[in-house]
XYZ file of C-alpha atoms in Angstrom:
617
model
C 91.936 40.840 -34.380
C 94.791 41.554 -31.965
C 92.917 44.412 -30.253
C 90.684 41.946 -28.411
C 93.283 39.194 -28.225
C 94.184 38.253 -24.625
C 97.175 40.065 -23.198
C 100.525 38.274 -23.182
C 99.324 35.813 -25.803
C 100.809 37.496 -28.900
C 104.268 36.133 -28.103
C 102.933 32.605 -27.689
C 101.085 32.740 -30.986
C 104.106 34.059 -32.883
C 106.420 31.492 -31.321
C 104.049 28.770 -32.428
C 103.972 30.163 -35.981
C 107.753 30.524 -36.149
C 108.457 27.069 -34.699
C 105.569 24.871 -35.823
C 104.414 26.271 -39.185
C 106.347 26.041 -42.436
C 104.744 29.143 -43.897
C 106.103 28.888 -47.423
C 104.447 25.490 -47.866
C 101.028 27.069 -47.340
C 98.722 28.406 -50.038
C 98.977 32.066 -51.002
C 95.882 33.070 -49.044
C 97.085 31.280 -45.913
C 100.524 32.888 -46.196
C 98.829 36.254 -46.559
C 96.873 35.527 -43.367
C 100.137 34.885 -41.508
C 101.562 38.199 -42.724
C 98.417 40.003 -41.605
C 98.569 38.368 -38.151
C 102.135 39.647 -37.762
C 101.127 43.098 -39.059
C 98.260 43.379 -36.578
C 100.449 42.299 -33.683
C 103.077 44.900 -34.677
C 100.414 47.605 -34.765
C 98.826 46.723 -31.417
C 101.286 44.644 -29.373
C 104.586 46.273 -30.200
C 106.074 46.051 -26.707
C 105.216 42.365 -26.404
C 106.867 41.603 -29.727
C 109.970 43.623 -28.855
C 110.357 41.489 -25.730
C 111.334 38.659 -28.076
C 114.448 40.612 -29.060
C 116.254 39.421 -32.174
C 114.232 36.188 -32.139
C 111.296 38.045 -33.647
C 113.464 39.299 -36.542
C 114.923 35.849 -37.131
C 111.476 34.258 -36.986
C 110.116 36.632 -39.613
C 113.127 36.007 -41.843
C 112.174 32.332 -41.830
C 108.535 33.168 -42.559
C 109.383 35.387 -45.538
C 112.218 33.363 -47.025
C 111.216 32.191 -50.522
C 108.045 34.289 -50.863
C 107.150 34.854 -54.506
C 103.600 36.138 -54.645
C 103.534 39.921 -55.269
C 100.494 40.403 -53.038
C 102.347 38.880 -50.119
C 105.612 40.617 -50.939
C 104.040 44.055 -50.616
C 102.944 43.179 -47.088
C 106.274 41.524 -46.255
C 108.280 44.533 -47.420
C 106.161 46.771 -45.222
C 106.761 44.495 -42.214
C 110.534 44.583 -42.740
C 110.467 48.363 -43.046
C 108.583 48.591 -39.733
C 111.025 46.209 -38.065
C 113.821 48.612 -38.968
C 112.143 51.982 -38.480
C 110.431 51.023 -35.211
C 113.723 49.828 -33.770
C 113.047 46.161 -33.338
C 116.224 44.337 -32.415
C 118.114 42.988 -35.427
C 120.809 41.337 -33.341
C 123.271 39.346 -35.421
C 120.752 38.963 -38.236
C 121.384 42.230 -40.149
C 122.939 40.477 -43.120
C 120.262 37.740 -43.126
C 117.502 40.370 -43.136
C 119.238 42.161 -45.992
C 119.657 38.932 -47.975
C 116.053 37.832 -47.582
C 114.885 41.128 -49.133
C 117.715 42.073 -51.506
C 117.300 38.812 -53.409
C 114.336 40.517 -55.123
C 116.480 43.450 -56.327
C 115.951 44.670 -58.940
C 112.264 43.848 -59.204
C 111.433 41.851 -62.330
C 107.664 41.685 -62.483
C 105.125 42.121 -65.253
C 101.517 42.039 -64.043
C 99.223 39.707 -65.946
C 96.582 41.224 -68.252
C 93.456 42.410 -66.463
C 95.063 41.828 -63.067
C 92.245 42.350 -60.533
C 94.724 43.191 -57.766
C 96.302 46.140 -59.560
C 99.804 45.476 -58.255
C 102.486 47.032 -60.471
C 106.234 46.730 -60.788
C 106.501 50.273 -59.457
C 104.629 49.300 -56.277
C 107.035 46.466 -55.583
C 110.081 48.553 -56.516
C 109.151 51.356 -54.116
C 108.317 48.882 -51.363
C 111.678 47.141 -51.689
C 113.568 50.448 -51.968
C 112.024 51.637 -48.722
C 113.497 48.522 -47.057
C 116.976 48.662 -48.580
C 117.332 52.367 -47.799
C 115.871 52.150 -44.308
C 119.097 51.767 -42.306
C 122.807 52.549 -42.704
C 123.522 49.070 -41.283
C 122.695 47.712 -44.752
C 125.301 49.933 -46.447
C 128.181 47.442 -46.453
C 125.967 44.897 -48.217
C 123.872 47.274 -50.331
C 126.550 49.442 -51.956
C 128.465 46.582 -53.631
C 125.145 45.262 -54.932
C 124.271 48.667 -56.384
C 127.651 48.990 -58.100
C 127.142 45.541 -59.606
C 123.711 46.472 -60.981
C 124.931 49.837 -62.287
C 127.594 47.994 -64.264
C 125.079 45.594 -65.819
C 123.680 45.877 -69.335
C 120.043 46.087 -68.237
C 118.770 49.662 -68.351
C 116.005 49.097 -65.810
C 118.541 47.636 -63.373
C 120.835 50.640 -63.811
C 117.974 53.037 -63.200
C 116.737 51.174 -60.136
C 120.256 50.959 -58.684
C 120.897 54.695 -59.117
C 117.558 55.654 -57.596
C 118.100 53.285 -54.671
C 121.547 54.809 -54.106
C 119.992 58.274 -53.888
C 117.504 57.015 -51.312
C 120.205 55.223 -49.286
C 122.393 58.342 -49.111
C 119.665 60.031 -47.081
C 120.335 57.671 -44.134
C 124.019 56.827 -44.622
C 126.948 58.656 -43.086
C 130.420 59.401 -44.360
C 131.916 56.324 -42.722
C 129.351 54.094 -44.433
C 130.349 55.358 -47.888
C 134.117 55.707 -47.482
C 135.104 52.273 -48.775
C 132.855 52.473 -51.842
C 133.219 56.081 -53.040
C 135.693 55.302 -55.790
C 133.577 52.512 -57.264
C 130.369 54.535 -56.996
C 131.922 57.532 -58.741
C 133.320 55.368 -61.555
C 129.936 53.799 -62.205
C 128.054 57.110 -62.105
C 130.602 58.811 -64.360
C 130.355 56.041 -66.930
C 126.558 56.180 -66.995
C 126.451 59.942 -67.499
C 129.227 59.902 -70.085
C 128.006 56.950 -72.118
C 124.305 56.339 -71.599
C 121.767 56.985 -74.329
C 118.924 57.174 -71.814
C 117.873 60.539 -70.413
C 116.304 58.803 -67.411
C 119.525 57.000 -66.532
C 121.521 60.210 -66.934
C 119.135 62.126 -64.675
C 119.230 59.330 -62.092
C 123.031 59.317 -62.215
C 123.216 63.054 -61.620
C 120.714 62.761 -58.760
C 122.780 59.974 -57.198
C 125.961 62.057 -57.414
C 124.136 64.970 -55.806
C 122.964 62.668 -53.002
C 126.491 61.348 -52.427
C 127.917 64.858 -52.235
C 125.129 65.917 -49.860
C 125.776 62.909 -47.618
C 129.482 63.700 -47.390
C 128.676 67.368 -46.742
C 126.588 66.489 -43.676
C 129.532 64.948 -41.838
C 131.102 66.973 -39.047
C 134.861 67.100 -39.437
C 136.937 66.332 -36.375
C 140.584 67.329 -35.855
C 141.790 63.901 -36.988
C 139.043 62.930 -39.439
C 139.482 62.780 -43.194
C 137.638 65.292 -45.341
C 136.051 62.778 -47.671
C 134.008 65.460 -49.409
C 137.139 67.305 -50.467
C 138.775 64.078 -51.667
C 135.616 63.079 -53.536
C 135.323 66.468 -55.254
C 139.003 66.441 -56.203
C 138.427 63.139 -58.018
C 135.417 64.563 -59.834
C 137.321 67.695 -60.844
C 140.243 65.617 -62.041
C 138.021 63.484 -64.291
C 135.765 66.271 -65.618
C 137.589 69.584 -65.545
C 139.716 69.061 -68.659
C 136.618 68.330 -70.763
C 135.433 71.898 -70.159
C 138.328 73.051 -72.321
C 136.747 71.305 -75.313
C 133.448 73.130 -75.930
C 132.967 71.400 -79.286
C 133.345 67.852 -77.916
C 130.518 65.601 -76.755
C 131.789 65.214 -73.177
C 131.736 68.922 -72.344
C 128.096 68.984 -71.218
C 128.139 65.643 -69.346
C 131.204 66.912 -67.471
C 129.538 70.226 -66.661
C 126.390 68.454 -65.458
C 128.406 66.158 -63.183
C 130.292 69.076 -61.663
C 127.100 71.063 -61.156
C 125.321 68.082 -59.577
C 128.139 67.664 -57.059
C 128.384 71.407 -56.384
C 124.633 71.784 -55.854
C 124.693 69.611 -52.727
C 126.022 72.134 -50.195
C 127.748 75.516 -49.793
C 131.063 73.784 -49.123
C 130.796 71.666 -52.263
C 129.690 74.679 -54.319
C 132.611 76.805 -53.177
C 135.111 74.016 -53.863
C 133.866 73.312 -57.386
C 133.233 76.871 -58.567
C 136.581 78.079 -57.238
C 138.227 75.573 -59.578
C 135.877 75.823 -62.552
C 135.063 79.524 -62.981
C 138.664 80.680 -63.618
C 138.979 77.961 -66.248
C 135.749 78.986 -68.008
C 136.702 82.663 -67.983
C 140.041 81.817 -69.550
C 138.423 79.536 -72.141
C 135.988 82.264 -73.198
C 138.887 84.516 -74.133
C 140.704 81.721 -75.954
C 137.761 80.725 -78.167
C 136.589 83.176 -80.788
C 133.886 81.027 -82.372
C 130.385 82.145 -81.438
C 129.036 78.633 -80.732
C 131.965 77.833 -78.442
C 131.514 81.052 -76.501
C 127.805 80.370 -76.113
C 128.550 76.940 -74.642
C 131.035 78.447 -72.197
C 128.510 81.143 -71.216
C 125.817 78.533 -70.602
C 128.144 76.525 -68.368
C 129.159 79.670 -66.507
C 125.496 80.541 -65.992
C 124.853 77.151 -64.394
C 127.657 77.590 -61.870
C 126.637 81.175 -61.112
C 123.117 80.022 -60.303
C 124.566 77.540 -57.824
C 126.578 80.332 -56.223
C 123.379 82.349 -55.914
C 121.548 79.461 -54.264
C 124.117 78.450 -51.668
C 126.292 81.478 -51.017
C 123.711 84.250 -50.937
C 124.805 85.434 -47.505
C 128.498 85.271 -48.312
C 130.387 88.502 -48.957
C 130.121 89.171 -52.679
C 128.333 85.856 -53.118
C 131.714 84.092 -53.216
C 132.489 85.799 -56.541
C 134.429 88.876 -55.447
C 137.695 87.671 -56.937
C 135.968 86.948 -60.280
C 133.980 90.185 -60.584
C 136.139 92.004 -63.138
C 136.699 89.075 -65.545
C 133.016 88.069 -65.223
C 131.839 91.572 -66.115
C 134.303 91.761 -68.973
C 133.058 88.454 -70.361
C 129.357 89.193 -70.110
C 129.611 92.763 -71.451
C 131.615 91.399 -74.364
C 128.958 88.748 -75.009
C 126.009 91.120 -74.814
C 127.572 93.449 -77.401
C 128.817 90.748 -79.772
C 126.757 91.193 -82.975
C 127.399 87.598 -84.075
C 126.043 86.035 -80.879
C 122.596 85.246 -79.533
C 122.275 87.355 -76.428
C 119.837 85.279 -74.359
C 122.489 83.554 -72.256
C 124.493 86.748 -71.728
C 121.336 88.490 -70.496
C 120.673 85.654 -68.029
C 124.220 85.955 -66.692
C 123.674 89.709 -66.285
C 120.511 88.962 -64.331
C 122.268 86.607 -61.918
C 125.081 89.092 -61.293
C 122.746 92.053 -60.949
C 120.230 90.514 -58.552
C 122.784 90.501 -55.729
C 122.669 93.894 -54.094
C 126.118 95.436 -53.823
C 127.958 92.986 -56.073
C 127.985 95.272 -59.108
C 128.920 98.935 -58.526
C 126.541 101.647 -59.677
C 128.576 102.326 -62.815
C 128.286 98.695 -63.880
C 124.554 98.655 -63.135
C 124.108 101.735 -65.314
C 125.868 99.836 -68.080
C 123.712 96.738 -67.511
C 120.472 98.733 -67.822
C 121.748 100.515 -70.910
C 122.538 97.181 -72.553
C 119.076 95.833 -71.685
C 117.425 98.956 -73.076
C 119.425 98.648 -76.289
C 118.397 95.003 -76.697
C 114.742 95.867 -76.169
C 114.835 98.658 -78.759
C 117.269 97.256 -81.308
C 117.573 93.471 -81.003
C 116.184 91.675 -84.053
C 116.022 88.257 -82.366
C 112.628 88.054 -80.553
C 113.912 85.552 -77.973
C 116.844 87.754 -76.991
C 114.517 90.736 -76.726
C 112.131 88.770 -74.522
C 115.038 87.682 -72.321
C 116.034 91.340 -71.927
C 112.479 92.294 -70.911
C 112.284 89.477 -68.355
C 115.706 90.380 -67.002
C 114.623 94.001 -66.630
C 111.648 92.894 -64.543
C 113.893 90.906 -62.199
C 116.568 93.562 -61.813
C 114.104 96.439 -61.378
C 113.070 94.976 -58.018
C 116.633 95.389 -56.761
C 117.709 98.564 -58.584
C 114.550 100.674 -59.151
C 116.366 104.012 -59.264
C 118.625 102.937 -62.113
C 115.670 101.771 -64.195
C 113.745 104.984 -63.565
C 116.658 107.069 -64.818
C 118.147 104.780 -67.479
C 115.335 102.727 -69.025
C 111.961 104.420 -68.568
C 112.893 107.703 -70.365
C 114.271 106.007 -73.533
C 111.236 103.738 -73.741
C 108.877 106.695 -73.385
C 110.800 108.673 -75.980
C 110.624 105.802 -78.437
C 106.878 105.420 -77.833
C 106.423 109.055 -78.822
C 108.445 108.757 -82.035
C 107.251 105.410 -83.392
C 104.601 105.929 -86.117
C 101.389 104.112 -85.255
C 99.944 103.893 -88.733
C 101.870 100.683 -89.435
C 104.194 102.258 -92.015
C 107.811 101.167 -91.951
C 110.467 103.718 -91.197
C 113.193 103.798 -93.891
C 116.203 101.794 -92.717
C 114.270 100.309 -89.774
C 114.915 96.612 -89.173
C 112.181 96.163 -86.561
C 108.575 96.919 -87.663
C 107.345 100.078 -85.907
C 104.297 98.455 -84.387
C 106.448 95.611 -83.009
C 108.800 98.157 -81.455
C 105.840 100.030 -79.954
C 104.545 96.810 -78.375
C 108.023 96.000 -77.046
C 108.145 99.342 -75.265
C 104.725 98.782 -73.707
C 105.682 95.287 -72.565
C 108.972 96.508 -71.095
C 107.299 99.351 -69.208
C 104.886 96.875 -67.671
C 107.625 94.336 -66.873
C 109.745 96.814 -64.887
C 106.766 97.928 -62.774
C 107.917 95.735 -59.900
C 108.678 98.543 -57.446
C 106.332 101.257 -56.189
C 108.578 104.089 -57.364
C 108.629 102.627 -60.887
C 104.852 102.075 -60.892
C 104.404 105.789 -60.239
C 106.423 106.472 -63.380
C 104.982 103.869 -65.755
C 101.261 103.938 -64.938
C 100.715 107.588 -65.989
C 102.503 106.863 -69.271
C 100.240 103.915 -70.023
C 97.134 105.847 -69.003
C 98.038 108.647 -71.416
C 97.768 106.152 -74.251
C 94.434 104.939 -72.909
C 93.093 108.494 -72.893
C 94.138 108.927 -76.505
C 91.434 106.396 -77.313
C 88.848 108.659 -75.731
C 90.018 111.427 -78.050
C 89.891 109.094 -81.060
C 93.651 109.254 -81.603
C 94.359 105.552 -81.158
C 92.932 102.449 -82.787
C 91.070 99.792 -80.837
C 93.905 97.281 -81.392
C 96.379 99.705 -79.860
C 94.339 100.323 -76.748
C 93.964 96.569 -76.335
C 97.770 96.329 -76.298
C 97.961 99.088 -73.676
C 95.323 97.337 -71.578
C 97.332 94.137 -71.673
C 100.278 96.056 -70.271
C 98.062 97.540 -67.566
C 96.867 94.047 -66.744
C 100.499 92.960 -66.325
C 101.114 95.915 -64.010
C 98.017 95.002 -61.988
C 99.349 91.482 -61.445
C 102.732 92.812 -60.331
C 101.095 95.354 -57.999
C 99.528 92.552 -55.969
C 102.922 92.028 -54.350
C 102.958 95.501 -52.790
C 100.075 97.145 -50.934
C 101.317 100.671 -51.670
C 101.529 99.970 -55.399
C 98.110 98.347 -55.350
C 96.486 101.330 -53.657
C 98.108 103.688 -56.175
C 96.872 101.519 -59.038
C 93.281 101.677 -57.770
C 93.378 105.429 -57.389
C 94.891 106.152 -60.800
C 93.839 103.360 -63.131
C 90.314 102.305 -62.166
C 88.501 105.581 -62.889
C 90.241 105.971 -66.250
C 89.375 102.437 -67.330
C 85.752 102.837 -66.334
C 85.555 106.109 -68.224
C 86.932 104.448 -71.342
C 84.536 101.511 -71.027
C 81.453 103.715 -70.686
C 82.498 105.987 -73.566
C 83.066 102.993 -75.846
C 79.544 101.791 -75.034
C 77.973 105.146 -75.824
C 79.788 105.867 -79.108
C 78.025 105.466 -82.413
C 80.639 103.042 -83.794
C 80.231 100.658 -80.898
C 79.623 97.658 -83.162
C 82.904 98.193 -85.049
C 85.874 98.986 -82.793
C 84.257 99.561 -79.423
C 83.611 95.888 -78.838
C 87.337 95.133 -78.756
C 88.075 98.095 -76.519
C 85.336 97.233 -74.003
C 86.292 93.607 -73.878
C 89.934 94.415 -73.203
C 89.265 97.120 -70.611
C 86.762 95.043 -68.684
C 89.249 92.180 -68.845
C 91.808 94.397 -67.092
C 89.316 95.665 -64.522
C 88.085 92.206 -63.578
C 91.601 90.951 -62.915
C 92.491 93.756 -60.510
C 92.582 92.383 -56.927
C 90.818 93.673 -53.830
C 87.473 94.151 -55.567
C 84.079 92.832 -54.499
C 81.574 90.639 -56.313
C 80.025 93.357 -58.466
C 79.632 97.028 -59.234
C 76.847 98.954 -60.965
C 76.844 101.530 -63.762
C 73.862 103.622 -64.776
C 73.467 104.847 -68.368
C 70.438 107.078 -68.625
C 67.708 105.150 -66.831
C 69.485 101.800 -66.950
C 71.729 100.239 -64.328
C 74.373 97.694 -65.192
C 76.242 95.418 -62.850
C 79.831 94.276 -63.420
C 80.913 91.063 -61.747
C 84.179 91.431 -59.875
C 86.029 89.493 -57.139
C 87.369 89.744 -53.580
C 87.093 92.918 -51.436
C 84.120 95.319 -51.591
C 83.987 97.774 -54.462
C 80.951 99.682 -55.857
C 81.123 102.041 -58.823
C 78.224 104.321 -59.791
C 77.908 106.324 -63.010
C 75.228 109.002 -63.409
C 74.881 110.252 -67.012
C 73.176 113.631 -67.440
C 73.252 116.292 -70.201
C 75.296 119.428 -69.595
C 75.248 121.918 -72.470
C 76.945 120.296 -75.475
C 78.680 117.749 -73.335
C 77.795 114.866 -71.095
C 79.503 114.767 -67.722
C 80.034 111.586 -65.774
C 80.789 111.498 -62.093
C 82.534 108.342 -61.133
C 82.174 107.797 -57.482
C 83.901 104.695 -56.185
C 83.896 103.446 -52.674
C 85.989 100.417 -52.030
C 87.084 98.739 -48.912
C 90.601 97.480 -48.322
C 90.951 95.953 -44.895
C 89.107 98.337 -42.560
C 89.829 101.490 -44.579
C 87.303 103.038 -46.983
C 88.604 105.258 -49.751
C 86.666 107.493 -52.131
C 87.795 108.916 -55.464
C 86.043 111.340 -57.819
C 86.921 111.825 -61.494
C 85.120 114.026 -64.012
C 85.465 113.370 -67.750
C 83.671 114.836 -70.790
C 83.275 113.704 -74.365
C 81.177 114.433 -77.459
C 77.407 114.511 -76.767
C 75.935 111.135 -77.598
C 72.843 109.898 -75.804
C 73.003 106.122 -75.331
C 70.412 104.307 -77.382
C 68.654 101.168 -76.257
C 70.669 99.169 -78.774
C 73.972 100.490 -77.474
C 72.982 99.850 -73.867
C 72.018 96.314 -74.745
C 75.312 95.640 -76.517
C 77.232 97.161 -73.626
C 75.363 95.028 -71.145
C 75.810 91.769 -73.042
C 79.492 92.161 -73.836
C 80.907 93.931 -70.813
C 78.927 92.670 -67.893
């Protein structure tokens, strides 16, 4: 409408509406038309409307005052947000603009059944929140209102107030919050300590994080107060002593509050952890009960993760003064036979992922502990945590894992009986231990130097299948480990190229042999399905490749970069020799590999070729 409206007439029209029309006495549709006229003028005649100065803001306040229809309110909230964000003059009407919108807070609206307009309470809540959190000039009016709603008995009001506070902190400055920090902290602390609602607790923690972040953004002058430090001191004073009571209900709410405040900035993190970590280390030594120590370890882990996030570039990650007591605590926890070791392993991971923090002697000890947990831990979750930790730490310390973990795992693979019989005195079933070793070898294959050590070991077990020394179920387990290695190799071009050169020919050889064996319908099906599953997940391979058995060609569907494999089967004395010639393209480089394998003479029958084709390709 306003695009073709005569120039310089928008102001006249709006003045007439503001002065001559009592908008709230009109029907809903007519009021909606007024809001749309204003919206169109704001979109297309912004400079003309701004020439009215604060009169435009005051005029709209009069138009909106008393609006109750949710359809109109959505439009009105959007207009107010644009007035603020597009820098229309508010003049002396800041409080009036706040009052005309804040009277709807918190939104109390239940849409009627089968509402054709589809307006929800959430729509109105978000629209109003965008207005209330649009400018720091509302802070002196908004923050007391939020404290009042947080102290109410209505859960929805508490939740809305906390979420609106988080949004408002994004635009407020330190000076806007100074007068209200004490009241805001008291309300947030009470909600986290006492609430039975997970949503309210999460909103309270998010609000505290937002407050701490807002205070952290302020630039300190020579004469300015450090409100962040004062705010954190109050939080520490109210929460720190609860950390000394690991069996009491307020220990975790206190830890969550401290972590929420510390997570806002490096300065906040350093302040909180410098006060909390010495206390937790001391408490670990004072409590002998396993459950208490686990709680203390879990809290310590949370603060260490924050250190890792914010102080990564700091010397020693801000933990240099705590290194010895931290190592003593975690090594004690990981060797405690009465404890679950998951948390201790996670703490080890955080400490070990920072290059240079732990000396080489401590890293040797870390890897030895992880190896012991993998081979001896009876709790499956703790064992899995050790395997995952090994994968993370191997990226940073590959040499230690090559020398300290890979040899023991390989040795155990060689000694574990594969017939399923239990070893006398063994707590862990042999086959379970064998699978753990395979999984761990795959998990640590995160660095090229480790891949060169683990892939040949896994391929040796694949080749045992070709010699009939391993069951189909076992080779499936090995193939799953190879699949895991293939996924990890995608992160490194050198590892990926090595994988193609070493693994692909062996897997294809195994697949073809399984198809040509006489017992194909019994165990070969599982082997082929697993091997082809590994092959088809390897990256940098084209849409298909072909295999010829006798006079028949078979095509395997693959993905990504070009790759063609050709098998020519021909009799040679008592054996059949296969030449695997593969040409695959990676970038602009073509590489060729040749592998010759032999096995017992078995000419593929039509039945076997058909089965092979249907299942594998």
